[in-house]
mmCIF file with all atom_site columns, C-alpha atoms in Angstrom:
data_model
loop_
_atom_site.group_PDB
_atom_site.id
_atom_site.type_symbol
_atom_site.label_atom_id
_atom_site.label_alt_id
_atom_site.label_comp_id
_atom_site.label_asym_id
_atom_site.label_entity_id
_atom_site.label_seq_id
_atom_site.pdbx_PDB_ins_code
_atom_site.Cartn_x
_atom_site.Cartn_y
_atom_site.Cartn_z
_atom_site.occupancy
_atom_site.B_iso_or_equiv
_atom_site.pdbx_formal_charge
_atom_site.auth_seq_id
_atom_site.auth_comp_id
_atom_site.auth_asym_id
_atom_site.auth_atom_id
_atom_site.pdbx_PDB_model_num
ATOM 1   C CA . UNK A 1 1   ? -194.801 -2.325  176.577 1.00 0.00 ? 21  UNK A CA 1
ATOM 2   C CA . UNK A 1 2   ? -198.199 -4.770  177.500 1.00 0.00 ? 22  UNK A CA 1
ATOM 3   C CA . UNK A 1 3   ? -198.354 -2.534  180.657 1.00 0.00 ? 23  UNK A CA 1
ATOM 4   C CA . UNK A 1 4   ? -198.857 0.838   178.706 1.00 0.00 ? 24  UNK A CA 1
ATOM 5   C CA . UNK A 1 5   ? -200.804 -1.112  176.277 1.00 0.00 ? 25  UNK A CA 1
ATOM 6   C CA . UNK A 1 6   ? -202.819 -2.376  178.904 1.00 0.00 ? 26  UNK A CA 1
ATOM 7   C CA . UNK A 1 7   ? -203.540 1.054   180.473 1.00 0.00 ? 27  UNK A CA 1
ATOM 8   C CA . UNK A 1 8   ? -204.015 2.833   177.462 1.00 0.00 ? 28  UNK A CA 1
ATOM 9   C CA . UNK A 1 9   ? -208.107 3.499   177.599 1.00 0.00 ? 29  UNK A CA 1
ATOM 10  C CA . UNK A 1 10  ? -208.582 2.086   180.943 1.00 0.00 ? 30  UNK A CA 1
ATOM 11  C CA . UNK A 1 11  ? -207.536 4.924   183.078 1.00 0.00 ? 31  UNK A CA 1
ATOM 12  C CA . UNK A 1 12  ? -207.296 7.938   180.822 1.00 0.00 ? 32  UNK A CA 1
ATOM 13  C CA . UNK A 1 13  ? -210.195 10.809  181.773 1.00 0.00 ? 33  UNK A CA 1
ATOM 14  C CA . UNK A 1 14  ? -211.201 10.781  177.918 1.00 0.00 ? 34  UNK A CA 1
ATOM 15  C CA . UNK A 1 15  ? -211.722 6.991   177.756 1.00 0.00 ? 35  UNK A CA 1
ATOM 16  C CA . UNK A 1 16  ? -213.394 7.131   181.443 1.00 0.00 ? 36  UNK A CA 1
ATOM 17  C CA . UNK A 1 17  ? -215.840 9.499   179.821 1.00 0.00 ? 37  UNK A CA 1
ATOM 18  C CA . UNK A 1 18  ? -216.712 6.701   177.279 1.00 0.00 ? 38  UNK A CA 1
ATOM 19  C CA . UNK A 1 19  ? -218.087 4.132   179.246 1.00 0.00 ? 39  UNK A CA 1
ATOM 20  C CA . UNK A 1 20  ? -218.854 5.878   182.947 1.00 0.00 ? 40  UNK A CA 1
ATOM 21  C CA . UNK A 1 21  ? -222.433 6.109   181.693 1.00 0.00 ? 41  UNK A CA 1
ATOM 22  C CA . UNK A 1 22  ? -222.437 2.052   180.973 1.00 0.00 ? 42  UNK A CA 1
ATOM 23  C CA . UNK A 1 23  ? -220.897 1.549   184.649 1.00 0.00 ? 43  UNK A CA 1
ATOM 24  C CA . UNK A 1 24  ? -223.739 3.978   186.586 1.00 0.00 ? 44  UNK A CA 1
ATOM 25  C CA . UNK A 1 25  ? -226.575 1.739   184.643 1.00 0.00 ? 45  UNK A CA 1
ATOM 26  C CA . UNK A 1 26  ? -224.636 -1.128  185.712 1.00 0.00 ? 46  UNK A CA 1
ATOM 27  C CA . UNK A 1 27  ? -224.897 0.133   189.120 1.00 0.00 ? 47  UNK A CA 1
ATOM 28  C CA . UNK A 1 28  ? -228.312 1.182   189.055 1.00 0.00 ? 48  UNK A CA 1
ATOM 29  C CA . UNK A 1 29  ? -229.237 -2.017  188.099 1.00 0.00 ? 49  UNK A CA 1
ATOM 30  C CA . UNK A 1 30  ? -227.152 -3.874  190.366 1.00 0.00 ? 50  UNK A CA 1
ATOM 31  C CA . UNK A 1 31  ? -228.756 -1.711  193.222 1.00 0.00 ? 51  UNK A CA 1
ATOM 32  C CA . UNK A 1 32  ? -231.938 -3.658  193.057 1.00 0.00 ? 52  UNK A CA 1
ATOM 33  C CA . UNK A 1 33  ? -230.727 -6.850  194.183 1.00 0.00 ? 53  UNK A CA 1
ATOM 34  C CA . UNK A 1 34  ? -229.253 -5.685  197.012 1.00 0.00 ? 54  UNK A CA 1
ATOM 35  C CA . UNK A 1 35  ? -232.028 -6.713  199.452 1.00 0.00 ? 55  UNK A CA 1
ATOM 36  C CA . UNK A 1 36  ? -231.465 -10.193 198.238 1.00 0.00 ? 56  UNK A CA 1
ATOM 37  C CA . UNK A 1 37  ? -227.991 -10.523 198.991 1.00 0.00 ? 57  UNK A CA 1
ATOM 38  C CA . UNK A 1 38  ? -228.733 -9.278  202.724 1.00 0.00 ? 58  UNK A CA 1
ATOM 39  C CA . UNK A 1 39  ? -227.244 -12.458 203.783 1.00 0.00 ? 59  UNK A CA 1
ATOM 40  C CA . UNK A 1 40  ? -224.111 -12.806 201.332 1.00 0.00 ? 60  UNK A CA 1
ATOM 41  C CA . UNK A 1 41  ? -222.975 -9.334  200.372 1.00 0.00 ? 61  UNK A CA 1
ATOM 42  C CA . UNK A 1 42  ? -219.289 -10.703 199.538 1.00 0.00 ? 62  UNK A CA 1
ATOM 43  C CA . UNK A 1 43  ? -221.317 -12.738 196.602 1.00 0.00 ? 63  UNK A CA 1
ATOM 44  C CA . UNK A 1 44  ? -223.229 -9.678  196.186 1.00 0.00 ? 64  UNK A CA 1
ATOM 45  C CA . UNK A 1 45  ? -220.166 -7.089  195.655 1.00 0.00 ? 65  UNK A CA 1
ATOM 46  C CA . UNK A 1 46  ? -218.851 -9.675  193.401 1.00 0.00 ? 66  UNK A CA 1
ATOM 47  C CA . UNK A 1 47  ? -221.694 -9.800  190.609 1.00 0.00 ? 67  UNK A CA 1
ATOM 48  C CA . UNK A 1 48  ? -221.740 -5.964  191.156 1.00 0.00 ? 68  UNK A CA 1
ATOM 49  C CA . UNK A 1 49  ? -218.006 -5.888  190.299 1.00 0.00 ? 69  UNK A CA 1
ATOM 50  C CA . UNK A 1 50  ? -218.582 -7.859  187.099 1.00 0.00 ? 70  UNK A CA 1
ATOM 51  C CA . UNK A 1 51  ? -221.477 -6.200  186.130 1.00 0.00 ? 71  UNK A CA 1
ATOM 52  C CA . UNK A 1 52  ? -219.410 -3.039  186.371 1.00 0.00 ? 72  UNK A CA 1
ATOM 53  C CA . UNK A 1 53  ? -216.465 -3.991  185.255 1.00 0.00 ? 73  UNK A CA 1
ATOM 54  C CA . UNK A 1 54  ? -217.903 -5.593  182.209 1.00 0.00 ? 74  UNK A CA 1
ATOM 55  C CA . UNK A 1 55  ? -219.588 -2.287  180.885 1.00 0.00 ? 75  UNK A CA 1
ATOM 56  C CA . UNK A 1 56  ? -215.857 -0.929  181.250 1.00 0.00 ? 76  UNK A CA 1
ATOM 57  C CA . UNK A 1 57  ? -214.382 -4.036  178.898 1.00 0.00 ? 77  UNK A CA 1
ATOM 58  C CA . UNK A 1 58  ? -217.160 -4.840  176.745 1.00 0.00 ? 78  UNK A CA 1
ATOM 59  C CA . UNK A 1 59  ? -220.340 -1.840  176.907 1.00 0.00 ? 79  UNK A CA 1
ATOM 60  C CA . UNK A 1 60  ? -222.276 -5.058  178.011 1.00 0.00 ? 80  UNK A CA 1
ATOM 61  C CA . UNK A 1 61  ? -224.967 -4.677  180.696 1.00 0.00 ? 81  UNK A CA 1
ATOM 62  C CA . UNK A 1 62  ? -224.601 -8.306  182.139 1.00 0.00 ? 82  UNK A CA 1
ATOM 63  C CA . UNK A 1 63  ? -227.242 -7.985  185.102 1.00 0.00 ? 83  UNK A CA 1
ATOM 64  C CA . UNK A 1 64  ? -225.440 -10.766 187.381 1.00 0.00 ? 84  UNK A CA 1
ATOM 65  C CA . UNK A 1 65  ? -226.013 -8.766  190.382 1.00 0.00 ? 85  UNK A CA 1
ATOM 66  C CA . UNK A 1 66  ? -230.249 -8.705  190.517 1.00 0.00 ? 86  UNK A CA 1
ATOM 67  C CA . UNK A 1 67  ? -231.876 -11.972 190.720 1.00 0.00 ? 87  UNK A CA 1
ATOM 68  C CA . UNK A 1 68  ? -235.052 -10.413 189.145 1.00 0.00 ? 88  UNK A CA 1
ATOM 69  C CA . UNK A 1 69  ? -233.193 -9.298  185.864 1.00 0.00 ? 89  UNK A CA 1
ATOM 70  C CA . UNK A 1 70  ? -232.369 -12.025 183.385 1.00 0.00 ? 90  UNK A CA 1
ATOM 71  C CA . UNK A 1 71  ? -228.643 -12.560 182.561 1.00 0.00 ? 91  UNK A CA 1
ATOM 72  C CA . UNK A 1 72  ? -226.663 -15.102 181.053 1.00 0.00 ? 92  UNK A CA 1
ATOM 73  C CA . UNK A 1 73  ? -225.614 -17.933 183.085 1.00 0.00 ? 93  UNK A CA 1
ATOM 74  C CA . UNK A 1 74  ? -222.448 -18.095 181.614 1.00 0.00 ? 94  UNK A CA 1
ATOM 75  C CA . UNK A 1 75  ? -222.130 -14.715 183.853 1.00 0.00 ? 95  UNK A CA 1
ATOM 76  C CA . UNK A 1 76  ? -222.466 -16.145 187.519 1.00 0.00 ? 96  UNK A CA 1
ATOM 77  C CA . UNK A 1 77  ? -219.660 -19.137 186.159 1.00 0.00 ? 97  UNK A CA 1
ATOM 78  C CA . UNK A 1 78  ? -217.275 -16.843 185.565 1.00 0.00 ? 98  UNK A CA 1
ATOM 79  C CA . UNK A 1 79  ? -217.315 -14.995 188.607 1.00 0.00 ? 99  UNK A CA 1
ATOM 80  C CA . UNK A 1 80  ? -217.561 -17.933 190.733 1.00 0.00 ? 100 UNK A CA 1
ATOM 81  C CA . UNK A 1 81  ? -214.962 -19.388 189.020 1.00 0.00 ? 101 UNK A CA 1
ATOM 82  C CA . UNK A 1 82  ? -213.091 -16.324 189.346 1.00 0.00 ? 102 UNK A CA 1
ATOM 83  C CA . UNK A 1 83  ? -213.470 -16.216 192.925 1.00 0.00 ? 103 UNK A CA 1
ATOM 84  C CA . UNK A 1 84  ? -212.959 -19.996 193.525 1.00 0.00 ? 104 UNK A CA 1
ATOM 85  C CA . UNK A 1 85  ? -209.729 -19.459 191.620 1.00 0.00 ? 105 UNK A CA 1
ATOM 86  C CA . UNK A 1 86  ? -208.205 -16.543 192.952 1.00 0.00 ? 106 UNK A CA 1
ATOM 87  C CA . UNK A 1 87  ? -209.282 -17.578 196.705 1.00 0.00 ? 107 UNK A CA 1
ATOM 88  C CA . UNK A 1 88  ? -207.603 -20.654 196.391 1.00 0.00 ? 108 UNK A CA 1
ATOM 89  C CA . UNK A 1 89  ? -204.503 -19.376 194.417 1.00 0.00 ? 109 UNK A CA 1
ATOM 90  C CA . UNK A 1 90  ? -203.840 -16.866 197.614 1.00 0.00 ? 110 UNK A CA 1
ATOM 91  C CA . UNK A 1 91  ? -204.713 -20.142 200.094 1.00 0.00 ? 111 UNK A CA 1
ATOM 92  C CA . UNK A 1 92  ? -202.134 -22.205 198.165 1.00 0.00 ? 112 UNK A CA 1
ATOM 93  C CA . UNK A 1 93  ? -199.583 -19.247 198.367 1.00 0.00 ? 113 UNK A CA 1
ATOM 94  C CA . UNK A 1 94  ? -200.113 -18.981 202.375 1.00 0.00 ? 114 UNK A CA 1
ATOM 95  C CA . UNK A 1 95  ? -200.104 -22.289 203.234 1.00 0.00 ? 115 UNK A CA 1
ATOM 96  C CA . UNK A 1 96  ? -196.330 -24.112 203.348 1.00 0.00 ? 116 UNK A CA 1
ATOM 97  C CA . UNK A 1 97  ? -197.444 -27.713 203.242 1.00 0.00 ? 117 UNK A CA 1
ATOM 98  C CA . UNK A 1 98  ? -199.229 -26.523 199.854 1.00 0.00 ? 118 UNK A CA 1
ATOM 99  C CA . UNK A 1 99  ? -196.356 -24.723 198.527 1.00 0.00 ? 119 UNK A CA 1
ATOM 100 C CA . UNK A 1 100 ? -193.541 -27.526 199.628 1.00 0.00 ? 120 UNK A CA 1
ATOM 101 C CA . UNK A 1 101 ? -196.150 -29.663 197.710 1.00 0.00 ? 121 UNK A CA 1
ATOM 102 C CA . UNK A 1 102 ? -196.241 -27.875 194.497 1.00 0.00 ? 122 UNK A CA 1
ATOM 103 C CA . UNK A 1 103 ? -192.136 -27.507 194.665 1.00 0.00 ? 123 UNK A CA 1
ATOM 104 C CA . UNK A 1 104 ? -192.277 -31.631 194.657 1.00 0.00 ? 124 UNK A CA 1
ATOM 105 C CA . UNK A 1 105 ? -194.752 -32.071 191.881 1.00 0.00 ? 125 UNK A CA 1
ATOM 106 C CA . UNK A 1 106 ? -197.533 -33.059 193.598 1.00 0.00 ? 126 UNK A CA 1
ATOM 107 C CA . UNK A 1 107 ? -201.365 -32.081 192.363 1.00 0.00 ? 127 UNK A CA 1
ATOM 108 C CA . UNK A 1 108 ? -203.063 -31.687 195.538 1.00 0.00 ? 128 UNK A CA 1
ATOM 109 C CA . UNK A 1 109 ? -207.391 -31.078 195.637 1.00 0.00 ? 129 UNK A CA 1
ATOM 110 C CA . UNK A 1 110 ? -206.641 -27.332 196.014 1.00 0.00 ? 130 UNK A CA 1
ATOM 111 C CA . UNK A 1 111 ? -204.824 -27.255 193.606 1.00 0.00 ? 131 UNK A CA 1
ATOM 112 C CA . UNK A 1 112 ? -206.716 -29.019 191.221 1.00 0.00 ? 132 UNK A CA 1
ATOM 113 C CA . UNK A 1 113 ? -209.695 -27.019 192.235 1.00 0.00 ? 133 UNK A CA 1
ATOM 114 C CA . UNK A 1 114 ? -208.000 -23.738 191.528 1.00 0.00 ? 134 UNK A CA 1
ATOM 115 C CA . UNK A 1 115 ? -207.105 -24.894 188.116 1.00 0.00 ? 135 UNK A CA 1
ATOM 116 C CA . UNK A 1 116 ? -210.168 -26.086 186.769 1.00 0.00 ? 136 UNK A CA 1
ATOM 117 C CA . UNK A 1 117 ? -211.657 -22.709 187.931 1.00 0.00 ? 137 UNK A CA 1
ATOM 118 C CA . UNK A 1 118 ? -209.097 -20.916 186.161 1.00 0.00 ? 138 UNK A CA 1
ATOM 119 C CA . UNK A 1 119 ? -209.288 -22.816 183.035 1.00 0.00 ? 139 UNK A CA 1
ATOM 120 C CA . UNK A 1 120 ? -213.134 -22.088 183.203 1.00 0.00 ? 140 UNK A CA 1
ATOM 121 C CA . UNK A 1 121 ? -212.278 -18.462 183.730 1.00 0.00 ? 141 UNK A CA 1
ATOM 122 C CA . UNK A 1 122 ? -210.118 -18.515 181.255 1.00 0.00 ? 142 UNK A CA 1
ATOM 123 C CA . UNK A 1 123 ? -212.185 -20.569 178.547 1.00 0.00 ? 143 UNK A CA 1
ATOM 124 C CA . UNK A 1 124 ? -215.291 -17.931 178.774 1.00 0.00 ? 144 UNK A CA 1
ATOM 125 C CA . UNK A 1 125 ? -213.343 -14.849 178.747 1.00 0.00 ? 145 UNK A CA 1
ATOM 126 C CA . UNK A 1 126 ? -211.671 -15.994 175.655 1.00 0.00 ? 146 UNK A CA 1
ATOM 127 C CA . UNK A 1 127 ? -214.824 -17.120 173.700 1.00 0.00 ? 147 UNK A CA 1
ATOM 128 C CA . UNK A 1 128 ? -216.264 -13.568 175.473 1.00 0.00 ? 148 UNK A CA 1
ATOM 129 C CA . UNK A 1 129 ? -212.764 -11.405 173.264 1.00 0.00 ? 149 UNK A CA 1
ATOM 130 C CA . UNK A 1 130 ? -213.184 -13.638 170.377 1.00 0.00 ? 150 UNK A CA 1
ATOM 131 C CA . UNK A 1 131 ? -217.329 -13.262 170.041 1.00 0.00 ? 151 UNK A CA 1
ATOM 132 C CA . UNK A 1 132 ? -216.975 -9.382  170.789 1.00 0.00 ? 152 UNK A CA 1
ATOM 133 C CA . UNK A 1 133 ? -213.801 -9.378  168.066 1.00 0.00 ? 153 UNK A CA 1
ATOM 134 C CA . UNK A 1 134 ? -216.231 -10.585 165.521 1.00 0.00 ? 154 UNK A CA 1
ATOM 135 C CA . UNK A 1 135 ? -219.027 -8.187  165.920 1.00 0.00 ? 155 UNK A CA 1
ATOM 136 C CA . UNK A 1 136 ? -216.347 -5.297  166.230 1.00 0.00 ? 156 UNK A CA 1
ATOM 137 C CA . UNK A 1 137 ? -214.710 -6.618  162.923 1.00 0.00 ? 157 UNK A CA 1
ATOM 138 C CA . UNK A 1 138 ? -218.531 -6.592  161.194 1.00 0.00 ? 158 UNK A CA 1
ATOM 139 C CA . UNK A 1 139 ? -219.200 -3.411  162.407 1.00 0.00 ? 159 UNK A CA 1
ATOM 140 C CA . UNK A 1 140 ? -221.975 -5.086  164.624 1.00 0.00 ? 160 UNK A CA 1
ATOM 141 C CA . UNK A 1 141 ? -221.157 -3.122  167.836 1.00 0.00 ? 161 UNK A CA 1
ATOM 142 C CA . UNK A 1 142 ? -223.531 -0.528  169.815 1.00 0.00 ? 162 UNK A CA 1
ATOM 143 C CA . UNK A 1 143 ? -222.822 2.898   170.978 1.00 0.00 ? 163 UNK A CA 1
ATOM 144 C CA . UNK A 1 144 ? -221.768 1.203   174.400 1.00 0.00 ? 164 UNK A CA 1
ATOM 145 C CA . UNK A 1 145 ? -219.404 -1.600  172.985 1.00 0.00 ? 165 UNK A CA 1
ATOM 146 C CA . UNK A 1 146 ? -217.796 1.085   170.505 1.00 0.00 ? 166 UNK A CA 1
ATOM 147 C CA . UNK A 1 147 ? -216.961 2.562   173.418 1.00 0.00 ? 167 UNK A CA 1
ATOM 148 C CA . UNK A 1 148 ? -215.497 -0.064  175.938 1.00 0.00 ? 168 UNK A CA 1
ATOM 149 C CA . UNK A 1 149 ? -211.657 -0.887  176.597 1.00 0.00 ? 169 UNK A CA 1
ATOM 150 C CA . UNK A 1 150 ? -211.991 -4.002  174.498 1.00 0.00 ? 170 UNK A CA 1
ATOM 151 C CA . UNK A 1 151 ? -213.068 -1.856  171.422 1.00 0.00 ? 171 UNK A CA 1
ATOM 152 C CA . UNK A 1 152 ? -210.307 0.706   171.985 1.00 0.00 ? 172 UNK A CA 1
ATOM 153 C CA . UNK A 1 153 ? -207.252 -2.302  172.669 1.00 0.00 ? 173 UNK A CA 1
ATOM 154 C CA . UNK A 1 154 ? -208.552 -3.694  169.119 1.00 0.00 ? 174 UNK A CA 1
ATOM 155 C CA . UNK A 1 155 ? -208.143 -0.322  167.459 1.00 0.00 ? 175 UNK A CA 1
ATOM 156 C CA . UNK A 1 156 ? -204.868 0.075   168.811 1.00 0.00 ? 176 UNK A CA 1
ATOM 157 C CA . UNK A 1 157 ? -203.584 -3.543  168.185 1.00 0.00 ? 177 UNK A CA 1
ATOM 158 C CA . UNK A 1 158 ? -204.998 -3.098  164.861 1.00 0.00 ? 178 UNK A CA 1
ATOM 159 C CA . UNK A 1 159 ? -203.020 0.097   164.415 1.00 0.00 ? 179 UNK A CA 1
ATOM 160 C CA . UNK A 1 160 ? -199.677 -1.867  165.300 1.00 0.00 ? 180 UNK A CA 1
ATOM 161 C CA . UNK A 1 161 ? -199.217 -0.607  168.673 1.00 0.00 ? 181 UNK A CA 1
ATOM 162 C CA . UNK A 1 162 ? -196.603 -2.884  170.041 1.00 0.00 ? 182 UNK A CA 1
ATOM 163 C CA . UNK A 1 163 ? -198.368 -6.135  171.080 1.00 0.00 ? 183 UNK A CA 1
ATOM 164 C CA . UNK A 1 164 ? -199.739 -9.589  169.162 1.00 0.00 ? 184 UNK A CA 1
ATOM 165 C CA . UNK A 1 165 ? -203.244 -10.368 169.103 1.00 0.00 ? 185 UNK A CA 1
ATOM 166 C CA . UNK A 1 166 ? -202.879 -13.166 171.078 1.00 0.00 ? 186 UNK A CA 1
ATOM 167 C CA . UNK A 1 167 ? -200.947 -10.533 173.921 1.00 0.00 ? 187 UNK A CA 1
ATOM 168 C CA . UNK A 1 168 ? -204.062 -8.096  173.530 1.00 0.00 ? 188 UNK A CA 1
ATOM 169 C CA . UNK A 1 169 ? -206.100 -11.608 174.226 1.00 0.00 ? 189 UNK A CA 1
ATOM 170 C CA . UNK A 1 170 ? -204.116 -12.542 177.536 1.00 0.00 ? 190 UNK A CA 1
ATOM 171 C CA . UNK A 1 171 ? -204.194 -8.969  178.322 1.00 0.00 ? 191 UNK A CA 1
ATOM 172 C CA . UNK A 1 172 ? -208.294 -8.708  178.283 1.00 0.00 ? 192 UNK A CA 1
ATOM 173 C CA . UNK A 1 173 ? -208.326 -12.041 180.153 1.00 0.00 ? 193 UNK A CA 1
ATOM 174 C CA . UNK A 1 174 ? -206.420 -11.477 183.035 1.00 0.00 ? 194 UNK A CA 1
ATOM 175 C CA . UNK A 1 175 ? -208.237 -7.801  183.407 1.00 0.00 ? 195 UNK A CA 1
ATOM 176 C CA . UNK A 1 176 ? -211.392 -9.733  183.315 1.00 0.00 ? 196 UNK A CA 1
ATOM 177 C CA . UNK A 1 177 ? -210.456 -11.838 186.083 1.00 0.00 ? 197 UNK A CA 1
ATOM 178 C CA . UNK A 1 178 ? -208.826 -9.752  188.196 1.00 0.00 ? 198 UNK A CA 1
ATOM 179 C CA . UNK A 1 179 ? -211.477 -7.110  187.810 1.00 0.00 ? 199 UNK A CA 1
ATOM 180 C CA . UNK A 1 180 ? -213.733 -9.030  189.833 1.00 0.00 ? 200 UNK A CA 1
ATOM 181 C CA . UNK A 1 181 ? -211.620 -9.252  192.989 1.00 0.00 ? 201 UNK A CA 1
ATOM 182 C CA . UNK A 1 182 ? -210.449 -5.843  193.271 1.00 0.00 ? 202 UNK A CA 1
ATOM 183 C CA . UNK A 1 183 ? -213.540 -3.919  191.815 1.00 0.00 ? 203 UNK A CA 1
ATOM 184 C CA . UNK A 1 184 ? -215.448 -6.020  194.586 1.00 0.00 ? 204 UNK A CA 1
ATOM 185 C CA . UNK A 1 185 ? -213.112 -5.057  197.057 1.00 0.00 ? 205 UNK A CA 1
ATOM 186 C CA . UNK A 1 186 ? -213.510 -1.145  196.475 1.00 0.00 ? 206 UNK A CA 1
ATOM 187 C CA . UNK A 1 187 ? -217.246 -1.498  196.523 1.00 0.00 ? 207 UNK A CA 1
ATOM 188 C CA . UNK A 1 188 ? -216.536 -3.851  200.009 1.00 0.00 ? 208 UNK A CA 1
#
């Protein structure tokens, strides 16, 4: 049920339709800061993968991914965090002294790290669903926003499609999160 909730309007042609003009000025923005990344593309891909990815959730041109454009730095947190976390999540999972660690209780640095930066991750994407829920429940939304996944998944939440608000909320957040690692890994 959250899985065909979750892909409802993310990978249907008609929803794609909706917010592929968002994600090509999200590229085309992006595209300018190339040349600065010359030396760190991974960092590079990643702010183009959340500047893409967040036209798809929330019709919001973020601009992480050229130096030149102003953005939020909320922004560059979460995807750092996001890649702090899941990097050291996948660490953790490979290495045995880590995981015979976490079996016996014990908090190691890595692990702590990995926390905090998912708590962070966590922590912005929700106040990002809750802010956007707001404006979409005073009407306050641009063509862009009426148009993004978020948008759609309140709609349909609101229409009694199967899942709790807070499951829509957990739903948005880990799409926001793990957005960033695999959208950066297609552009990679």
């Amino acid at each position: 049920n959250i899985r065909t909730f979750m892909q409802t309007d993310l990978l249907s042609p008609q929803s794609a339709r909706g917010y592929v003009p968002a994600i090509v000025e999200a590229a085309q923005i992006a595209s300018k800061g190339a040349s600065h990344y010359s030396d760190d593309l991974n960092t590079y891909f990643n702010y183009c993968a959340f500047d893409m990815f967040q036209t798809v959730m929330f019709g919001e041109l973020t601009k992480t991914a050229d130096p030149n454009t102003a953005t939020d730095p909320i922004n560059k947190i979460f995807v750092d965090s996001s890649v702090t976390s899941l990097s050291l999540m996948v660490r953790q999972i490979n290495d045995g002294k880590e995981v015979i660690k976490a079996k016996m209780g014990i908090v190691t640095p890595t692990y702590k790290t990995m926390e905090e930066s998912m708590d962070r991750v966590n922590e912005i994407a929700n106040e990002k669903i809750l802010a956007f829920k707001e404006r979409w429940e005073n009407g306050e939304l641009n063509e862009a926003e009426k148009a993004s996944y978020i948008a759609h998944a309140f709609e349909r939440q609101k229409e009694g499609e199967g899942v709790t608000e807070e499951e829509m909320t957990e739903i948005a957040m880990l799409a926001l999160n793990a957005g960033v690692d695999t959208t950066s890994t297609f552009i990679c």
